């Protein structure tokens, strides 16, 4: 057989281990000597809500008629200790994203969109801006390890306070905001030098464990005269123990962020290799609440890769009280818009893949502090798009709940779900489709 014949019959074969992405990263690391930083969330394929299906009603279950029978979507958060719990019209909130990571118009648009449908938005690292407070009917104020921009006056202006222990994209890691986004205004709010890279601590400076967390929560309650709900946010890592300790520390609500959750900027190796997928983190968190007799008393808000009303309904069926969205909200505002493809190409990427949020060159005007780029985003128009998206997600979740015979989306339960794979069945702790078997159980 000639060399040409061998070439015809044995085509080149690339390695599944050393695929194109792995080889490109090796070459990039070898050329630069620095790790890769990017925004957004995990891009690898992970077990996700697509692997779960609902069992709609027929004879053994009775569905609700969509036009005549109501299916409620409201949720109350923070009634455990707070005098003024938050009342949301829909079970979907906007996750914490900072002014600094996002432009001023983007933060305003998030507030406008959330307020239009009766839900809350969240500040993020770096403090509260007047525009954000002014356009958010319900605003959650984050207390992060950095304490950037934090002050008691803004704490008292908030409708809820969220103590951030961890984030799904980087549990155990701190935040980043690179110098190109540290403008005079951002620097002034954070008390930092203009143009210098900022790295937040990975843990709070004044406490190291659950006993100290309890003291911190008590301090926040005293500052706000016990009016304001206190959330605790954790990245999905050891959810059973983390949720149990947060409850025992006095949290009114808990935010559980899976590894599909986004970030403004962190190491790519962190985003892709640390934490748990959102779906598999929910059951142990719910089990912790149930074991303490606190399920539905301490609200569980789930975030990380939520895309549509089906994802919302599946989170609620697994035991969550609400969900939070971040990346999806930015897409609704106009992030990675194909209309800007020519500009994304100039940045060496393409619409749908742009994740260099830390560079501050976002042509959509969302993840930037460049005043010319930020001015491209009309917060009124973008806010209306977000409101439309939130409304559609809510209607989709309602449609599924009605099909399962539920008069409130919170009445969805694991019994309404089956899984398509053994892995998703074991993680979500629901039966494999067509069987009564939950992998790992004795049933």
GROMACS .gro file of C-alpha atoms in nm:
model
  443
    1UNK     CA    1   0.000   0.000   0.000
    2UNK     CA    2   0.142   0.334  -0.101
    3UNK     CA    3   0.172   0.630   0.131
    4UNK     CA    4  -0.113   0.795  -0.059
    5UNK     CA    5  -0.340   0.491  -0.007
    6UNK     CA    6  -0.267   0.488   0.367
    7UNK     CA    7  -0.365   0.855   0.383
    8UNK     CA    8  -0.696   0.779   0.212
    9UNK     CA    9  -0.784   0.488   0.439
   10UNK     CA   10  -0.651   0.633   0.768
   11UNK     CA   11  -0.761   0.996   0.799
   12UNK     CA   12  -0.601   1.217   1.063
   13UNK     CA   13  -0.764   1.180   1.404
   14UNK     CA   14  -0.760   1.451   1.669
   15UNK     CA   15  -0.736   1.365   2.037
   16UNK     CA   16  -1.051   1.384   2.248
   17UNK     CA   17  -0.832   1.484   2.541
   18UNK     CA   18  -0.618   1.736   2.354
   19UNK     CA   19  -0.898   1.891   2.152
   20UNK     CA   20  -0.870   2.225   1.971
   21UNK     CA   21  -0.966   2.427   2.278
   22UNK     CA   22  -0.716   2.247   2.503
   23UNK     CA   23  -0.435   2.287   2.250
   24UNK     CA   24  -0.513   2.655   2.199
   25UNK     CA   25  -0.504   2.716   2.575
   26UNK     CA   26  -0.167   2.538   2.609
   27UNK     CA   27  -0.024   2.756   2.334
   28UNK     CA   28  -0.173   3.073   2.484
   29UNK     CA   29  -0.031   2.990   2.829
   30UNK     CA   30   0.309   2.908   2.681
   31UNK     CA   31   0.317   3.237   2.491
   32UNK     CA   32   0.198   3.466   2.771
   33UNK     CA   33   0.288   3.302   3.103
   34UNK     CA   34  -0.041   3.420   3.262
   35UNK     CA   35  -0.370   3.247   3.327
   36UNK     CA   36  -0.676   3.334   3.121
   37UNK     CA   37  -0.936   3.569   3.267
   38UNK     CA   38  -1.287   3.601   3.131
   39UNK     CA   39  -1.644   3.668   3.229
   40UNK     CA   40  -1.972   3.474   3.206
   41UNK     CA   41  -2.008   3.119   3.340
   42UNK     CA   42  -1.902   2.763   3.269
   43UNK     CA   43  -1.907   2.672   2.900
   44UNK     CA   44  -1.846   2.300   2.937
   45UNK     CA   45  -2.148   2.071   2.902
   46UNK     CA   46  -2.294   2.000   3.246
   47UNK     CA   47  -2.596   1.808   3.377
   48UNK     CA   48  -2.875   2.060   3.347
   49UNK     CA   49  -3.249   2.108   3.360
   50UNK     CA   50  -3.294   1.986   3.001
   51UNK     CA   51  -3.246   1.636   3.142
   52UNK     CA   52  -3.570   1.668   3.342
   53UNK     CA   53  -3.929   1.645   3.213
   54UNK     CA   54  -4.265   1.728   3.369
   55UNK     CA   55  -4.549   1.478   3.392
   56UNK     CA   56  -4.852   1.673   3.278
   57UNK     CA   57  -5.201   1.592   3.404
   58UNK     CA   58  -5.449   1.370   3.220
   59UNK     CA   59  -5.686   1.134   3.408
   60UNK     CA   60  -5.495   1.056   3.727
   61UNK     CA   61  -5.421   1.429   3.761
   62UNK     CA   62  -5.652   1.714   3.665
   63UNK     CA   63  -5.508   2.018   3.480
   64UNK     CA   64  -5.618   2.376   3.531
   65UNK     CA   65  -5.790   2.573   3.257
   66UNK     CA   66  -5.560   2.857   3.161
   67UNK     CA   67  -5.813   3.130   3.097
   68UNK     CA   68  -6.051   3.075   3.387
   69UNK     CA   69  -5.850   2.918   3.671
   70UNK     CA   70  -5.576   3.114   3.838
   71UNK     CA   71  -5.220   2.999   3.893
   72UNK     CA   72  -5.048   3.237   4.134
   73UNK     CA   73  -4.679   3.331   4.103
   74UNK     CA   74  -4.619   3.560   4.402
   75UNK     CA   75  -4.360   3.492   4.670
   76UNK     CA   76  -4.282   3.649   5.008
   77UNK     CA   77  -3.916   3.653   5.106
   78UNK     CA   78  -3.780   3.727   5.450
   79UNK     CA   79  -4.072   3.675   5.687
   80UNK     CA   80  -3.868   3.467   5.933
   81UNK     CA   81  -3.735   3.763   6.132
   82UNK     CA   82  -3.773   4.080   5.925
   83UNK     CA   83  -4.052   4.325   6.004
   84UNK     CA   84  -4.078   4.417   5.634
   85UNK     CA   85  -4.039   4.108   5.417
   86UNK     CA   86  -4.022   4.149   5.040
   87UNK     CA   87  -4.332   4.072   4.835
   88UNK     CA   88  -4.252   3.971   4.476
   89UNK     CA   89  -4.516   3.933   4.206
   90UNK     CA   90  -4.308   3.671   4.024
   91UNK     CA   91  -4.061   3.406   4.148
   92UNK     CA   92  -3.777   3.544   3.934
   93UNK     CA   93  -3.529   3.805   4.062
   94UNK     CA   94  -3.222   3.979   3.919
   95UNK     CA   95  -2.891   3.855   4.061
   96UNK     CA   96  -2.619   4.079   4.199
   97UNK     CA   97  -2.411   4.254   3.932
   98UNK     CA   98  -2.206   4.556   4.025
   99UNK     CA   99  -2.180   4.905   3.890
  100UNK     CA  100  -1.823   4.877   3.769
  101UNK     CA  101  -1.868   4.538   3.614
  102UNK     CA  102  -2.174   4.683   3.438
  103UNK     CA  103  -2.231   5.031   3.302
  104UNK     CA  104  -2.461   5.283   3.464
  105UNK     CA  105  -2.725   5.251   3.188
  106UNK     CA  106  -2.718   4.871   3.225
  107UNK     CA  107  -2.783   4.892   3.600
  108UNK     CA  108  -3.063   5.141   3.537
  109UNK     CA  109  -3.215   4.909   3.275
  110UNK     CA  110  -3.210   4.616   3.517
  111UNK     CA  111  -3.394   4.825   3.774
  112UNK     CA  112  -3.650   4.943   3.522
  113UNK     CA  113  -3.718   4.595   3.389
  114UNK     CA  114  -3.747   4.432   3.729
  115UNK     CA  115  -3.973   4.705   3.865
  116UNK     CA  116  -4.206   4.682   3.566
  117UNK     CA  117  -4.296   4.323   3.656
  118UNK     CA  118  -4.287   4.357   4.035
  119UNK     CA  119  -3.961   4.190   4.126
  120UNK     CA  120  -3.626   4.287   4.277
  121UNK     CA  121  -3.278   4.360   4.152
  122UNK     CA  122  -2.946   4.342   4.339
  123UNK     CA  123  -2.649   4.576   4.370
  124UNK     CA  124  -2.326   4.374   4.354
  125UNK     CA  125  -1.974   4.466   4.463
  126UNK     CA  126  -1.901   4.839   4.476
  127UNK     CA  127  -2.204   4.987   4.645
  128UNK     CA  128  -2.536   5.146   4.554
  129UNK     CA  129  -2.579   5.411   4.287
  130UNK     CA  130  -2.857   5.675   4.296
  131UNK     CA  131  -2.973   5.566   3.949
  132UNK     CA  132  -3.006   5.205   4.059
  133UNK     CA  133  -3.192   5.290   4.377
  134UNK     CA  134  -3.411   5.537   4.193
  135UNK     CA  135  -3.522   5.290   3.925
  136UNK     CA  136  -3.554   4.978   4.143
  137UNK     CA  137  -3.877   4.947   4.339
  138UNK     CA  138  -3.720   4.658   4.531
  139UNK     CA  139  -3.342   4.662   4.572
  140UNK     CA  140  -3.126   4.402   4.748
  141UNK     CA  141  -2.798   4.542   4.882
  142UNK     CA  142  -2.503   4.306   4.879
  143UNK     CA  143  -2.249   4.292   5.161
  144UNK     CA  144  -1.932   4.140   5.015
  145UNK     CA  145  -1.585   4.066   5.153
  146UNK     CA  146  -1.441   4.378   4.987
  147UNK     CA  147  -1.685   4.617   5.163
  148UNK     CA  148  -1.636   4.845   4.860
  149UNK     CA  149  -1.886   5.130   4.870
  150UNK     CA  150  -2.060   4.993   5.175
  151UNK     CA  151  -2.210   5.234   5.428
  152UNK     CA  152  -2.491   5.223   5.686
  153UNK     CA  153  -2.698   5.487   5.506
  154UNK     CA  154  -2.725   5.273   5.193
  155UNK     CA  155  -2.793   4.965   5.404
  156UNK     CA  156  -3.098   5.142   5.546
  157UNK     CA  157  -3.216   5.239   5.198
  158UNK     CA  158  -3.221   4.876   5.084
  159UNK     CA  159  -3.528   4.654   5.078
  160UNK     CA  160  -3.317   4.348   5.162
  161UNK     CA  161  -2.952   4.276   5.243
  162UNK     CA  162  -2.756   3.988   5.092
  163UNK     CA  163  -2.441   3.869   5.270
  164UNK     CA  164  -2.231   3.717   4.993
  165UNK     CA  165  -2.019   3.428   5.114
  166UNK     CA  166  -1.959   3.275   4.773
  167UNK     CA  167  -2.052   3.282   4.407
  168UNK     CA  168  -2.131   2.989   4.178
  169UNK     CA  169  -1.867   3.070   3.918
  170UNK     CA  170  -1.596   3.087   4.184
  171UNK     CA  171  -1.688   2.942   4.527
  172UNK     CA  172  -1.387   3.005   4.749
  173UNK     CA  173  -1.257   3.283   4.524
  174UNK     CA  174  -1.273   3.662   4.526
  175UNK     CA  175  -1.386   3.913   4.267
  176UNK     CA  176  -1.190   4.098   4.002
  177UNK     CA  177  -1.232   4.434   3.834
  178UNK     CA  178  -0.942   4.523   3.609
  179UNK     CA  179  -0.794   4.870   3.582
  180UNK     CA  180  -0.948   4.959   3.248
  181UNK     CA  181  -1.290   4.965   3.419
  182UNK     CA  182  -1.177   5.158   3.730
  183UNK     CA  183  -1.291   5.505   3.621
  184UNK     CA  184  -1.295   5.807   3.850
  185UNK     CA  185  -1.653   5.737   3.955
  186UNK     CA  186  -1.593   5.365   4.018
  187UNK     CA  187  -1.269   5.444   4.202
  188UNK     CA  188  -1.445   5.705   4.415
  189UNK     CA  189  -1.719   5.466   4.519
  190UNK     CA  190  -1.471   5.190   4.602
  191UNK     CA  191  -1.198   5.415   4.741
  192UNK     CA  192  -0.942   5.279   4.497
  193UNK     CA  193  -0.680   5.436   4.267
  194UNK     CA  194  -0.803   5.511   3.917
  195UNK     CA  195  -0.693   5.257   3.655
  196UNK     CA  196  -0.548   4.999   3.895
  197UNK     CA  197  -0.663   4.635   3.896
  198UNK     CA  198  -0.890   4.548   4.188
  199UNK     CA  199  -0.905   4.205   4.348
  200UNK     CA  200  -1.159   4.140   4.622
  201UNK     CA  201  -1.085   3.906   4.911
  202UNK     CA  202  -1.217   3.551   4.898
  203UNK     CA  203  -1.360   3.574   5.250
  204UNK     CA  204  -1.501   3.837   5.482
  205UNK     CA  205  -1.237   4.020   5.688
  206UNK     CA  206  -1.430   4.020   6.015
  207UNK     CA  207  -1.556   3.664   6.044
  208UNK     CA  208  -1.428   3.315   5.975
  209UNK     CA  209  -1.715   3.079   6.054
  210UNK     CA  210  -2.085   3.034   6.127
  211UNK     CA  211  -2.064   3.178   6.478
  212UNK     CA  212  -1.914   3.499   6.342
  213UNK     CA  213  -2.172   3.501   6.062
  214UNK     CA  214  -2.447   3.498   6.324
  215UNK     CA  215  -2.289   3.803   6.489
  216UNK     CA  216  -2.264   3.981   6.152
  217UNK     CA  217  -2.630   3.914   6.077
  218UNK     CA  218  -2.724   4.051   6.418
  219UNK     CA  219  -2.522   4.366   6.346
  220UNK     CA  220  -2.704   4.415   6.017
  221UNK     CA  221  -3.039   4.367   6.187
  222UNK     CA  222  -2.953   4.630   6.447
  223UNK     CA  223  -2.841   4.877   6.178
  224UNK     CA  224  -3.174   4.833   5.997
  225UNK     CA  225  -3.389   4.812   6.313
  226UNK     CA  226  -3.491   4.452   6.224
  227UNK     CA  227  -3.693   4.582   5.929
  228UNK     CA  228  -3.490   4.437   5.645
  229UNK     CA  229  -3.466   4.071   5.535
  230UNK     CA  230  -3.115   3.926   5.549
  231UNK     CA  231  -3.012   3.685   5.273
  232UNK     CA  232  -2.698   3.471   5.271
  233UNK     CA  233  -2.554   3.379   4.930
  234UNK     CA  234  -2.332   3.072   4.883
  235UNK     CA  235  -2.170   2.915   4.581
  236UNK     CA  236  -2.279   2.555   4.529
  237UNK     CA  237  -2.006   2.342   4.681
  238UNK     CA  238  -2.125   2.166   4.998
  239UNK     CA  239  -2.488   2.279   4.993
  240UNK     CA  240  -2.629   2.063   5.272
  241UNK     CA  241  -2.388   2.189   5.536
  242UNK     CA  242  -2.364   2.546   5.404
  243UNK     CA  243  -2.741   2.591   5.399
  244UNK     CA  244  -2.780   2.434   5.744
  245UNK     CA  245  -2.520   2.668   5.892
  246UNK     CA  246  -2.670   2.972   5.719
  247UNK     CA  247  -3.010   2.887   5.867
  248UNK     CA  248  -2.862   2.841   6.214
  249UNK     CA  249  -2.685   3.176   6.176
  250UNK     CA  250  -3.022   3.349   6.139
  251UNK     CA  251  -3.066   3.401   5.765
  252UNK     CA  252  -3.415   3.493   5.644
  253UNK     CA  253  -3.340   3.359   5.296
  254UNK     CA  254  -3.059   3.179   5.118
  255UNK     CA  255  -2.930   3.226   4.764
  256UNK     CA  256  -2.770   2.911   4.620
  257UNK     CA  257  -2.561   2.981   4.308
  258UNK     CA  258  -2.460   2.690   4.083
  259UNK     CA  259  -2.147   2.678   3.871
  260UNK     CA  260  -2.333   2.784   3.556
  261UNK     CA  261  -2.371   3.122   3.725
  262UNK     CA  262  -2.177   3.402   3.562
  263UNK     CA  263  -1.908   3.637   3.686
  264UNK     CA  264  -1.770   3.968   3.566
  265UNK     CA  265  -1.415   3.835   3.560
  266UNK     CA  266  -1.222   3.546   3.705
  267UNK     CA  267  -0.982   3.271   3.601
  268UNK     CA  268  -1.119   3.042   3.330
  269UNK     CA  269  -0.980   2.739   3.514
  270UNK     CA  270  -1.188   2.840   3.818
  271UNK     CA  271  -1.510   2.886   3.619
  272UNK     CA  272  -1.481   2.547   3.451
  273UNK     CA  273  -1.352   2.330   3.735
  274UNK     CA  274  -1.483   2.446   4.072
  275UNK     CA  275  -1.830   2.405   4.220
  276UNK     CA  276  -2.144   2.203   4.151
  277UNK     CA  277  -2.398   2.224   3.867
  278UNK     CA  278  -2.713   2.405   3.975
  279UNK     CA  279  -2.949   2.112   3.932
  280UNK     CA  280  -2.762   1.875   4.163
  281UNK     CA  281  -2.715   2.142   4.433
  282UNK     CA  282  -3.087   2.199   4.493
  283UNK     CA  283  -3.192   1.864   4.651
  284UNK     CA  284  -2.931   1.863   4.930
  285UNK     CA  285  -3.009   2.228   5.005
  286UNK     CA  286  -3.380   2.149   5.032
  287UNK     CA  287  -3.300   1.845   5.246
  288UNK     CA  288  -3.106   2.067   5.488
  289UNK     CA  289  -3.403   2.302   5.518
  290UNK     CA  290  -3.642   2.010   5.568
  291UNK     CA  291  -3.423   1.850   5.833
  292UNK     CA  292  -3.428   2.177   6.027
  293UNK     CA  293  -3.803   2.225   5.979
  294UNK     CA  294  -3.735   2.543   5.781
  295UNK     CA  295  -3.837   2.457   5.426
  296UNK     CA  296  -4.064   2.740   5.297
  297UNK     CA  297  -3.993   2.932   5.621
  298UNK     CA  298  -3.642   3.024   5.512
  299UNK     CA  299  -3.672   3.093   5.139
  300UNK     CA  300  -3.436   2.927   4.893
  301UNK     CA  301  -3.345   3.133   4.585
  302UNK     CA  302  -3.158   2.935   4.318
  303UNK     CA  303  -2.936   3.086   4.048
  304UNK     CA  304  -2.693   2.967   3.785
  305UNK     CA  305  -2.784   2.901   3.423
  306UNK     CA  306  -3.158   2.976   3.442
  307UNK     CA  307  -3.277   3.044   3.087
  308UNK     CA  308  -3.653   3.003   3.052
  309UNK     CA  309  -3.979   2.933   3.231
  310UNK     CA  310  -3.922   2.557   3.220
  311UNK     CA  311  -3.596   2.602   3.415
  312UNK     CA  312  -3.783   2.819   3.666
  313UNK     CA  313  -4.059   2.559   3.707
  314UNK     CA  314  -3.806   2.278   3.754
  315UNK     CA  315  -3.622   2.471   4.026
  316UNK     CA  316  -3.951   2.533   4.205
  317UNK     CA  317  -4.054   2.168   4.168
  318UNK     CA  318  -3.725   2.061   4.327
  319UNK     CA  319  -3.802   2.284   4.627
  320UNK     CA  320  -3.681   2.636   4.554
  321UNK     CA  321  -3.899   2.937   4.636
  322UNK     CA  322  -3.759   3.162   4.361
  323UNK     CA  323  -3.476   3.189   4.111
  324UNK     CA  324  -3.230   3.464   4.020
  325UNK     CA  325  -3.096   3.539   3.674
  326UNK     CA  326  -2.783   3.727   3.572
  327UNK     CA  327  -2.637   3.622   3.237
  328UNK     CA  328  -2.984   3.573   3.088
  329UNK     CA  329  -3.083   3.922   3.202
  330UNK     CA  330  -2.781   4.071   3.025
  331UNK     CA  331  -2.870   3.885   2.706
  332UNK     CA  332  -3.221   4.028   2.732
  333UNK     CA  333  -3.069   4.378   2.757
  334UNK     CA  334  -2.871   4.319   2.437
  335UNK     CA  335  -2.550   4.139   2.534
  336UNK     CA  336  -2.392   3.940   2.247
  337UNK     CA  337  -2.645   4.080   1.998
  338UNK     CA  338  -2.586   3.945   1.644
  339UNK     CA  339  -2.657   4.296   1.513
  340UNK     CA  340  -2.311   4.387   1.651
  341UNK     CA  341  -2.133   4.097   1.482
  342UNK     CA  342  -1.894   4.319   1.287
  343UNK     CA  343  -1.773   4.481   1.609
  344UNK     CA  344  -1.740   4.149   1.788
  345UNK     CA  345  -1.529   4.028   1.496
  346UNK     CA  346  -1.295   4.324   1.546
  347UNK     CA  347  -1.248   4.209   1.906
  348UNK     CA  348  -1.149   3.863   1.785
  349UNK     CA  349  -1.472   3.688   1.878
  350UNK     CA  350  -1.829   3.644   1.759
  351UNK     CA  351  -2.179   3.721   1.886
  352UNK     CA  352  -2.277   3.450   2.132
  353UNK     CA  353  -1.919   3.384   2.240
  354UNK     CA  354  -1.803   3.726   2.362
  355UNK     CA  355  -1.690   3.688   2.723
  356UNK     CA  356  -1.404   3.937   2.764
  357UNK     CA  357  -1.619   4.146   2.993
  358UNK     CA  358  -1.318   4.246   3.202
  359UNK     CA  359  -1.166   4.441   2.913
  360UNK     CA  360  -1.440   4.705   2.915
  361UNK     CA  361  -1.478   4.715   2.536
  362UNK     CA  362  -1.831   4.572   2.513
  363UNK     CA  363  -1.990   4.710   2.194
  364UNK     CA  364  -2.337   4.658   2.347
  365UNK     CA  365  -2.256   4.913   2.618
  366UNK     CA  366  -2.334   4.671   2.903
  367UNK     CA  367  -2.007   4.540   3.053
  368UNK     CA  368  -1.810   4.861   3.005
  369UNK     CA  369  -1.725   5.191   3.171
  370UNK     CA  370  -1.636   5.362   2.844
  371UNK     CA  371  -1.884   5.654   2.827
  372UNK     CA  372  -1.915   5.635   2.449
  373UNK     CA  373  -1.992   5.264   2.453
  374UNK     CA  374  -2.221   5.291   2.757
  375UNK     CA  375  -2.421   5.562   2.582
  376UNK     CA  376  -2.522   5.308   2.317
  377UNK     CA  377  -2.753   5.133   2.563
  378UNK     CA  378  -3.090   5.302   2.603
  379UNK     CA  379  -3.199   5.201   2.955
  380UNK     CA  380  -3.567   5.257   2.877
  381UNK     CA  381  -3.566   5.031   2.572
  382UNK     CA  382  -3.340   4.772   2.737
  383UNK     CA  383  -3.553   4.775   3.051
  384UNK     CA  384  -3.864   4.709   2.843
  385UNK     CA  385  -3.693   4.410   2.679
  386UNK     CA  386  -3.600   4.269   3.019
  387UNK     CA  387  -3.957   4.315   3.143
  388UNK     CA  388  -4.087   4.130   2.836
  389UNK     CA  389  -3.844   3.845   2.897
  390UNK     CA  390  -3.937   3.816   3.265
  391UNK     CA  391  -4.306   3.815   3.173
  392UNK     CA  392  -4.255   3.536   2.921
  393UNK     CA  393  -4.059   3.326   3.172
  394UNK     CA  394  -4.338   3.369   3.426
  395UNK     CA  395  -4.608   3.274   3.176
  396UNK     CA  396  -4.409   2.966   3.075
  397UNK     CA  397  -4.373   2.855   3.437
  398UNK     CA  398  -4.746   2.915   3.490
  399UNK     CA  399  -4.831   2.712   3.182
  400UNK     CA  400  -4.635   2.415   3.312
  401UNK     CA  401  -4.781   2.448   3.662
  402UNK     CA  402  -5.136   2.454   3.524
  403UNK     CA  403  -5.062   2.150   3.310
  404UNK     CA  404  -4.959   1.971   3.629
  405UNK     CA  405  -5.282   2.078   3.803
  406UNK     CA  406  -5.128   2.340   4.031
  407UNK     CA  407  -5.301   2.660   4.141
  408UNK     CA  408  -4.968   2.813   4.252
  409UNK     CA  409  -4.624   2.762   4.102
  410UNK     CA  410  -4.498   2.674   4.450
  411UNK     CA  411  -4.721   2.368   4.449
  412UNK     CA  412  -4.495   2.205   4.191
  413UNK     CA  413  -4.307   1.916   4.352
  414UNK     CA  414  -4.052   1.643   4.272
  415UNK     CA  415  -4.341   1.401   4.206
  416UNK     CA  416  -4.416   1.608   3.893
  417UNK     CA  417  -4.071   1.535   3.745
  418UNK     CA  418  -3.888   1.248   3.578
  419UNK     CA  419  -3.532   1.231   3.448
  420UNK     CA  420  -3.399   1.129   3.108
  421UNK     CA  421  -3.063   0.996   3.227
  422UNK     CA  422  -2.945   0.799   3.526
  423UNK     CA  423  -2.708   1.082   3.615
  424UNK     CA  424  -2.981   1.346   3.621
  425UNK     CA  425  -3.215   1.109   3.809
  426UNK     CA  426  -2.953   1.053   4.078
  427UNK     CA  427  -2.864   1.423   4.104
  428UNK     CA  428  -3.219   1.560   4.105
  429UNK     CA  429  -3.346   1.264   4.309
  430UNK     CA  430  -3.642   1.201   4.083
  431UNK     CA  431  -3.732   0.875   3.901
  432UNK     CA  432  -3.577   0.772   3.573
  433UNK     CA  433  -3.842   0.825   3.304
  434UNK     CA  434  -4.065   0.521   3.258
  435UNK     CA  435  -3.963   0.370   3.593
  436UNK     CA  436  -4.013   0.425   3.964
  437UNK     CA  437  -3.638   0.399   4.022
  438UNK     CA  438  -3.426   0.677   4.167
  439UNK     CA  439  -3.062   0.573   4.125
  440UNK     CA  440  -2.896   0.540   4.464
  441UNK     CA  441  -3.223   0.465   4.643
  442UNK     CA  442  -3.356   0.129   4.757
  443UNK     CA  443  -3.689   0.182   4.583
   0.00000   0.00000   0.00000
